[in-house]
């Protein structure tokens, strides 16, 4: 029996520069730039050279478009109206920035397989230091082929370039380098237009006014004359571009995750036999979380057959902020107890990917609700015993229609529910608190409503009938809303049955029909 | 039936709390709809109580006059209090009398003037003083300090305050009622029923939700509790009210209504007294000034005699003015015009006022009644019973002086600008409703673009179907219906271009005043239609760029000739001026510089002033649509006989060869051919202006046809005449207006012919105005052999000037520094002062004197204003960069590595920094030797080519015009180094070369040459975009619809 612990990632970002990337003197830093210039298009599943006629828009302006759409004369920056005038058949798609960020994040994780030095340079570019990976991937040419094939598979349009400095690789990736050729990058750099550098726009404009258009034009200018006019920042930038000054980069780290497993020499049938191993794995998880000051929102148990076939996955959510061994043991035991484990397994794995930096959650020093933690633990225990999604809470919504106003939702931890409040909802919540209860919508209606209103029969005089005639004791409360979807126009009444039971009924004015919507306790 | 009769007998009710759509983006019905509905429902009276506003009250008044229902004037206020709960206090104020009306109006003004445009701010304490006559209805906020506030109100409005009870079928109605009953007993304030009406009928609830969503910048489904829970805020029938409120509360509304005796008809305009000197009446003073002016006007006539015809006109007009009591109005306008004249500000009245001999004698208008046949009824008529409207144009650059004079003389308390109600148009309606319903932004934009400006709103469903939208879905059906409903409803108040209301007493007692968006500008809450309805008088102070241009040109001529040159010194009927116009050389000339006018000039060939009057009026949508242009030209050229049905008609149409061209002719025709009175004829003209919007026209049609048939005219002729006059309605010019404009046409033409340098300087200094850009005007000046000198730091002023020093005393146009983008007038003025002490001798010298901010200095360098000292502007720029961070006395290094601009770069720099003006090169000049430009015929050679031959032309696109009257034809102007080329593009060509047509800066066109009467067109068959030839060129075309 062996226990293997595999924890990915580091807890801090790494800062490296070109000079420090020299494990031995012969090996030079090689920077690869992957510029996903069409990320907005790619993020919505469109390639630049597709047959589609796609225009990505943002704030009523054209943000990006594919080749087909360009052929109509549409260009970036045009108003949507203008674009449609030129290209009436153009398919407009709103830019999805979040999607792009996610895509780039996924790409940075993907790039991790080629080097551990991956850096997100701007919102659509990755920089990879590949000097130390070249021998592993059998040289630059082979790596180029590998990355191209992979990106093609991922449906991404990319412009790439290699150079000895990160900034040079970045600017050359703007279509200046054909193929990955490390020799002669300095020569290529001389042909780069100033507007393609990351100089301050004002500096670029001033240089252009003086008649300089390419890097080659400005490298010959005496440094003191340049510095006098454009300041230190421009000089530093140019030196970094040419490799005369170190250019540190901030590398990304892959997401934190925990995974540990235990292999058994023989298949196990009784879960009681593995209690000790389960405890050890949980201890490992706890140490991992505590050492890294992480917050664990859930973990997963996986059971494997001897041929590595996955038999069963058991997920356990954690609402409680504070994690201790006793608690996660209890949750595991409760969950195991509610699961019929009548199979043989040879390996168990404990994994958690729902780990977040604890700094996201600040405990209130003067928390007026010390019982919250106990309450969260209760929810965790109930969820483990009854199954995820079994515990629900009543959530009042600012709506006039009762079924929309009184909604139930999954019981969640306060951290999540608070964070998910929109501004408007917070304002509404404050307003409700300020109202001092005078606008309490629940005043004249039962706490729990029927999931589907029950249709009532009518008496001869048009009054509703429910196990006998009803007597109105309050109403009507007229609600007329949601004309844009399905108009609901109702008169609500509190009605009494002969037995004394109070019902909440309404008359649907559009259908001329009575319904019962709830009963008072 | 019996039941209804019983209700009407027993129950009476007046709705005292209604918000119309003039409580912007809150109310969902117009004041007219509310008043009409209240009348239908048999309400005793109705109050319009828009929130802190009287903006809709005049419309409501008009509706109340039409329906006969009593209108109560009031307003709703939300007042800040010192309450701990910070809940504002809601109050309605109603006007039982004229004094109370003034009190409310003043309170609205107070609240509005304290706040930015569109908002108001009032505190409870503002009620303490100045509201001794108003009635108040208090709407408690269900807070703990209600009793305290009630007691306060009971004290301030002793016996004049009620407690409003508003019930909307909510679950807490009973609790609310009991709470108010308790408050009423506690404070001794009687209760009264109100309904907080937001719409005249329940069906407007979707619109009410939609406008709320627009106001709160959200969607209807996200409005949540900001949406009313039901549709009960509507004008309710009496039987519904009877079920909802106790009788006593309903009867109380009628008691309050009975206390309100005020009617908007009581508002009497009081004229400013200053315009009449002590000891004189307005009538005698106006008479005195008119005859004094007449003597001056005819000072040069034989025996200084005013023509009898004019005397008769003056007497008749003065009589009508006296009967209608308009003397003060004329005197007020006279006062303003007289001020402008003393200051040397050119001004001229236009529009229908030019039909008045009195206006001519008062020097308000310039159309000579001795020469022209004026129709006073077009200006003032008893039948119309509407106040006269005198529009006066002033030099646009000096209009502010006139406005300041008005503020100074009549004080800000007694003057304010008229408002313009900004209403929903199709585009804004689709956009706002779409957003409110949560439709995707792209879809809304797409929908808007898919509809041409001439499409009717009904096309919307078609467009929605094209986009495969399910029209049976609730949301989509509502979208269409809501867009239709919101069209024409007001969105906010804005400032009228120049309509001033001047009153004797404080204006705010007549109409509330609020802040405009522009600093130090205030507007009243009524627009010009409201003012017309109430019979108030406004004075329009408008700005006209051409008057500025003329004034500046005259000043320049006076400066360089040493002799004062005035408008009256310009000789009349100069044949050389008409020769120039006949040749179509009218670029820059007032009114006749458009493509259509320029091509009409050689066909119409004006030879006298009256020809110009016709020229101005004939190239208008009205006459073009009424098919009057071709008959007139044929008759003028003798190709068609001129026939008249009788002498009376001949007298009317003789001057325009039997074709009605002016509005006056239409009016006179209906009078002589169908027996209309002057006022009736003018009502017909007004009905025609709003043709399609109401059914008024049909009654006139019938009357006209009957009248003409009775007088023996053939039916065909009558129908044709009706169709013809319908064609132009409001699109045609009155003859008097056309004559006013023709005068400016002649003056500007004379200046262009005799003093072209001064003329171009005047026009360039008065930009923006007219059809052409500064670059086009300068190109035209150069084609007229005028020397154009570049902007220079040692010679140029801020404005363009005439320079006599460099060309043997021949005037040359020296470009001003105003042409350089990003340089302020203040800095230039300081620099001019500095150079008057010692001329600049280097860029470093200018920099060391610290006259310009470094950014400005670099802009000046880029625009080459230092060419005297440094021919290489890039090097000058490099040196200027050296001293950005501080004062540096060092002489700059040689900077040998800086290369000078080549021709293309020079052109590009000029385009970029000198507003597209380059004196060194024209883009086509640089391209002429390359393909395909070497095959193209220059503009100057087009006339020499064979008519109907196929040719190629190329040029910079300077204008695109696609008039609605030209059945989809586009007129494009290309400019090359020799002149302008007119290109005609038929619809099919536009579609085929859509991209090139819409987006090109430089175009290559193959097509057929057509020339007639000296007018040259190229009818395009093939178009090619040539922007790649000069990628740096970013010219801006002027596009007109």
Short mmCIF file of N, CA, C and O in Angstrom, two decimals, chain B residues 591-592 596-597 600-601 604 611-634 636 656-657 659-662 728 731-733 738:
data_model
loop_
_atom_site.label_atom_id
_atom_site.label_comp_id
_atom_site.label_asym_id
_atom_site.label_seq_id
_atom_site.Cartn_x
_atom_site.Cartn_y
_atom_site.Cartn_z
N UNK B 591 -28.10 81.18 -50.19
CA UNK B 591 -29.25 80.43 -50.70
C UNK B 591 -29.08 79.75 -52.07
O UNK B 591 -29.67 78.73 -52.32
N UNK B 592 -28.30 80.34 -52.99
CA UNK B 592 -28.25 79.76 -54.34
C UNK B 592 -26.93 79.02 -54.57
O UNK B 592 -26.45 78.94 -55.69
N UNK B 596 -28.47 72.00 -56.50
CA UNK B 596 -29.73 72.19 -57.24
C UNK B 596 -29.85 73.63 -57.71
O UNK B 596 -30.21 73.91 -58.86
N UNK B 597 -29.55 74.57 -56.80
CA UNK B 597 -29.66 75.98 -57.16
C UNK B 597 -28.63 76.34 -58.24
O UNK B 597 -28.94 77.08 -59.18
N UNK B 600 -29.75 75.27 -61.51
CA UNK B 600 -30.95 75.98 -61.97
C UNK B 600 -30.60 77.38 -62.50
O UNK B 600 -31.27 77.89 -63.41
N UNK B 601 -29.55 77.98 -61.93
CA UNK B 601 -29.21 79.37 -62.31
C UNK B 601 -29.02 79.53 -63.82
O UNK B 601 -29.62 80.44 -64.42
N UNK B 604 -32.53 79.25 -65.44
CA UNK B 604 -33.49 80.33 -65.16
C UNK B 604 -32.93 81.69 -65.60
O UNK B 604 -33.67 82.59 -65.95
N UNK B 611 -36.28 88.08 -60.44
CA UNK B 611 -35.86 86.73 -60.87
C UNK B 611 -35.20 85.99 -59.72
O UNK B 611 -35.34 84.76 -59.58
N UNK B 612 -34.47 86.75 -58.92
CA UNK B 612 -33.83 86.11 -57.76
C UNK B 612 -34.87 85.65 -56.75
O UNK B 612 -34.73 84.59 -56.13
N UNK B 613 -35.92 86.47 -56.61
CA UNK B 613 -36.99 86.10 -55.68
C UNK B 613 -37.59 84.75 -56.13
O UNK B 613 -37.81 83.84 -55.31
N UNK B 614 -37.79 84.61 -57.44
CA UNK B 614 -38.34 83.36 -57.97
C UNK B 614 -37.32 82.23 -57.80
O UNK B 614 -37.65 81.12 -57.39
N UNK B 615 -36.07 82.54 -58.11
CA UNK B 615 -35.01 81.53 -58.01
C UNK B 615 -34.95 80.92 -56.60
O UNK B 615 -34.84 79.71 -56.43
N UNK B 616 -35.06 81.81 -55.60
CA UNK B 616 -34.99 81.33 -54.21
C UNK B 616 -36.17 80.42 -53.90
O UNK B 616 -36.02 79.37 -53.27
N UNK B 617 -37.35 80.81 -54.42
CA UNK B 617 -38.57 80.08 -54.04
C UNK B 617 -38.78 78.81 -54.86
O UNK B 617 -39.41 77.87 -54.39
N UNK B 618 -38.23 78.79 -56.07
CA UNK B 618 -38.61 77.69 -56.98
C UNK B 618 -37.85 76.40 -56.67
O UNK B 618 -38.38 75.30 -56.86
N UNK B 619 -36.60 76.53 -56.20
CA UNK B 619 -35.86 75.30 -55.89
C UNK B 619 -36.15 74.92 -54.44
O UNK B 619 -35.33 75.09 -53.54
N UNK B 620 -37.36 74.47 -54.22
CA UNK B 620 -37.83 74.08 -52.90
C UNK B 620 -38.64 72.80 -53.06
O UNK B 620 -39.20 72.55 -54.13
N UNK B 621 -38.72 71.99 -52.03
CA UNK B 621 -39.47 70.75 -52.17
C UNK B 621 -40.91 70.97 -52.64
O UNK B 621 -41.44 70.20 -53.42
N UNK B 622 -41.54 72.07 -52.15
CA UNK B 622 -42.94 72.33 -52.51
C UNK B 622 -43.14 72.46 -54.01
O UNK B 622 -43.81 71.64 -54.64
N UNK B 623 -42.52 73.49 -54.61
CA UNK B 623 -42.69 73.67 -56.06
C UNK B 623 -42.19 72.46 -56.86
O UNK B 623 -42.78 72.12 -57.89
N UNK B 624 -41.14 71.80 -56.39
CA UNK B 624 -40.63 70.64 -57.15
C UNK B 624 -41.67 69.52 -57.11
O UNK B 624 -42.04 68.96 -58.13
N UNK B 625 -42.19 69.24 -55.91
CA UNK B 625 -43.19 68.18 -55.80
C UNK B 625 -44.48 68.56 -56.52
O UNK B 625 -45.17 67.70 -57.05
N UNK B 626 -44.80 69.83 -56.51
CA UNK B 626 -46.02 70.28 -57.18
C UNK B 626 -45.84 70.41 -58.69
O UNK B 626 -46.73 70.90 -59.38
N UNK B 627 -44.70 69.98 -59.21
CA UNK B 627 -44.38 70.01 -60.64
C UNK B 627 -44.59 71.41 -61.23
O UNK B 627 -45.31 71.61 -62.19
N UNK B 628 -43.99 72.38 -60.62
CA UNK B 628 -44.15 73.75 -61.08
C UNK B 628 -42.88 74.27 -61.76
O UNK B 628 -42.92 75.31 -62.40
N UNK B 629 -41.78 73.55 -61.58
CA UNK B 629 -40.51 74.06 -62.07
C UNK B 629 -40.45 74.01 -63.60
O UNK B 629 -40.17 75.02 -64.25
N UNK B 630 -40.74 72.86 -64.15
CA UNK B 630 -40.61 72.72 -65.60
C UNK B 630 -41.58 73.61 -66.38
O UNK B 630 -41.17 74.28 -67.33
N UNK B 631 -42.87 73.65 -65.98
CA UNK B 631 -43.76 74.58 -66.68
C UNK B 631 -43.24 76.01 -66.65
O UNK B 631 -43.28 76.73 -67.65
N UNK B 632 -42.73 76.42 -65.50
CA UNK B 632 -42.24 77.79 -65.40
C UNK B 632 -41.07 78.03 -66.35
O UNK B 632 -41.04 79.03 -67.07
N UNK B 633 -40.10 77.09 -66.35
CA UNK B 633 -38.93 77.26 -67.22
C UNK B 633 -39.34 77.28 -68.69
O UNK B 633 -38.85 78.08 -69.48
N UNK B 634 -40.27 76.39 -69.06
CA UNK B 634 -40.72 76.34 -70.46
C UNK B 634 -41.38 77.65 -70.86
O UNK B 634 -41.15 78.18 -71.93
N UNK B 636 -40.97 80.53 -69.48
CA UNK B 636 -39.98 81.60 -69.46
C UNK B 636 -39.12 81.57 -70.73
O UNK B 636 -38.75 82.60 -71.28
N UNK B 656 -45.49 85.33 -62.28
CA UNK B 656 -44.78 84.04 -62.30
C UNK B 656 -45.27 83.19 -63.48
O UNK B 656 -45.28 81.96 -63.39
N UNK B 657 -45.70 83.87 -64.53
CA UNK B 657 -46.04 83.24 -65.80
C UNK B 657 -47.11 82.15 -65.65
O UNK B 657 -47.01 81.07 -66.24
N UNK B 659 -47.79 80.25 -63.15
CA UNK B 659 -47.47 79.10 -62.27
C UNK B 659 -47.41 79.61 -60.83
O UNK B 659 -46.67 80.55 -60.54
N UNK B 660 -48.21 79.04 -59.92
CA UNK B 660 -48.14 79.52 -58.53
C UNK B 660 -46.83 79.05 -57.87
O UNK B 660 -46.57 77.86 -57.81
N UNK B 661 -46.04 79.98 -57.45
CA UNK B 661 -44.74 79.65 -56.88
C UNK B 661 -44.67 80.03 -55.40
O UNK B 661 -44.01 79.39 -54.60
N UNK B 662 -45.41 81.10 -55.05
CA UNK B 662 -45.34 81.59 -53.67
C UNK B 662 -46.61 81.27 -52.90
O UNK B 662 -47.68 81.12 -53.49
N UNK B 728 -47.16 71.97 -52.11
CA UNK B 728 -46.11 72.61 -51.33
C UNK B 728 -46.48 73.14 -49.96
O UNK B 728 -45.60 73.22 -49.12
N UNK B 731 -43.95 73.74 -47.42
CA UNK B 731 -42.62 73.67 -48.03
C UNK B 731 -42.36 74.85 -48.97
O UNK B 731 -41.24 75.09 -49.38
N UNK B 732 -43.41 75.55 -49.37
CA UNK B 732 -43.20 76.69 -50.25
C UNK B 732 -42.86 77.92 -49.43
O UNK B 732 -43.19 78.01 -48.25
N UNK B 733 -42.21 78.87 -50.07
CA UNK B 733 -41.86 80.12 -49.38
C UNK B 733 -42.96 81.15 -49.62
O UNK B 733 -43.52 81.21 -50.72
N UNK B 738 -39.18 85.10 -49.47
CA UNK B 738 -38.27 84.87 -50.59
C UNK B 738 -37.59 86.18 -50.99
O UNK B 738 -36.40 86.20 -51.31
#
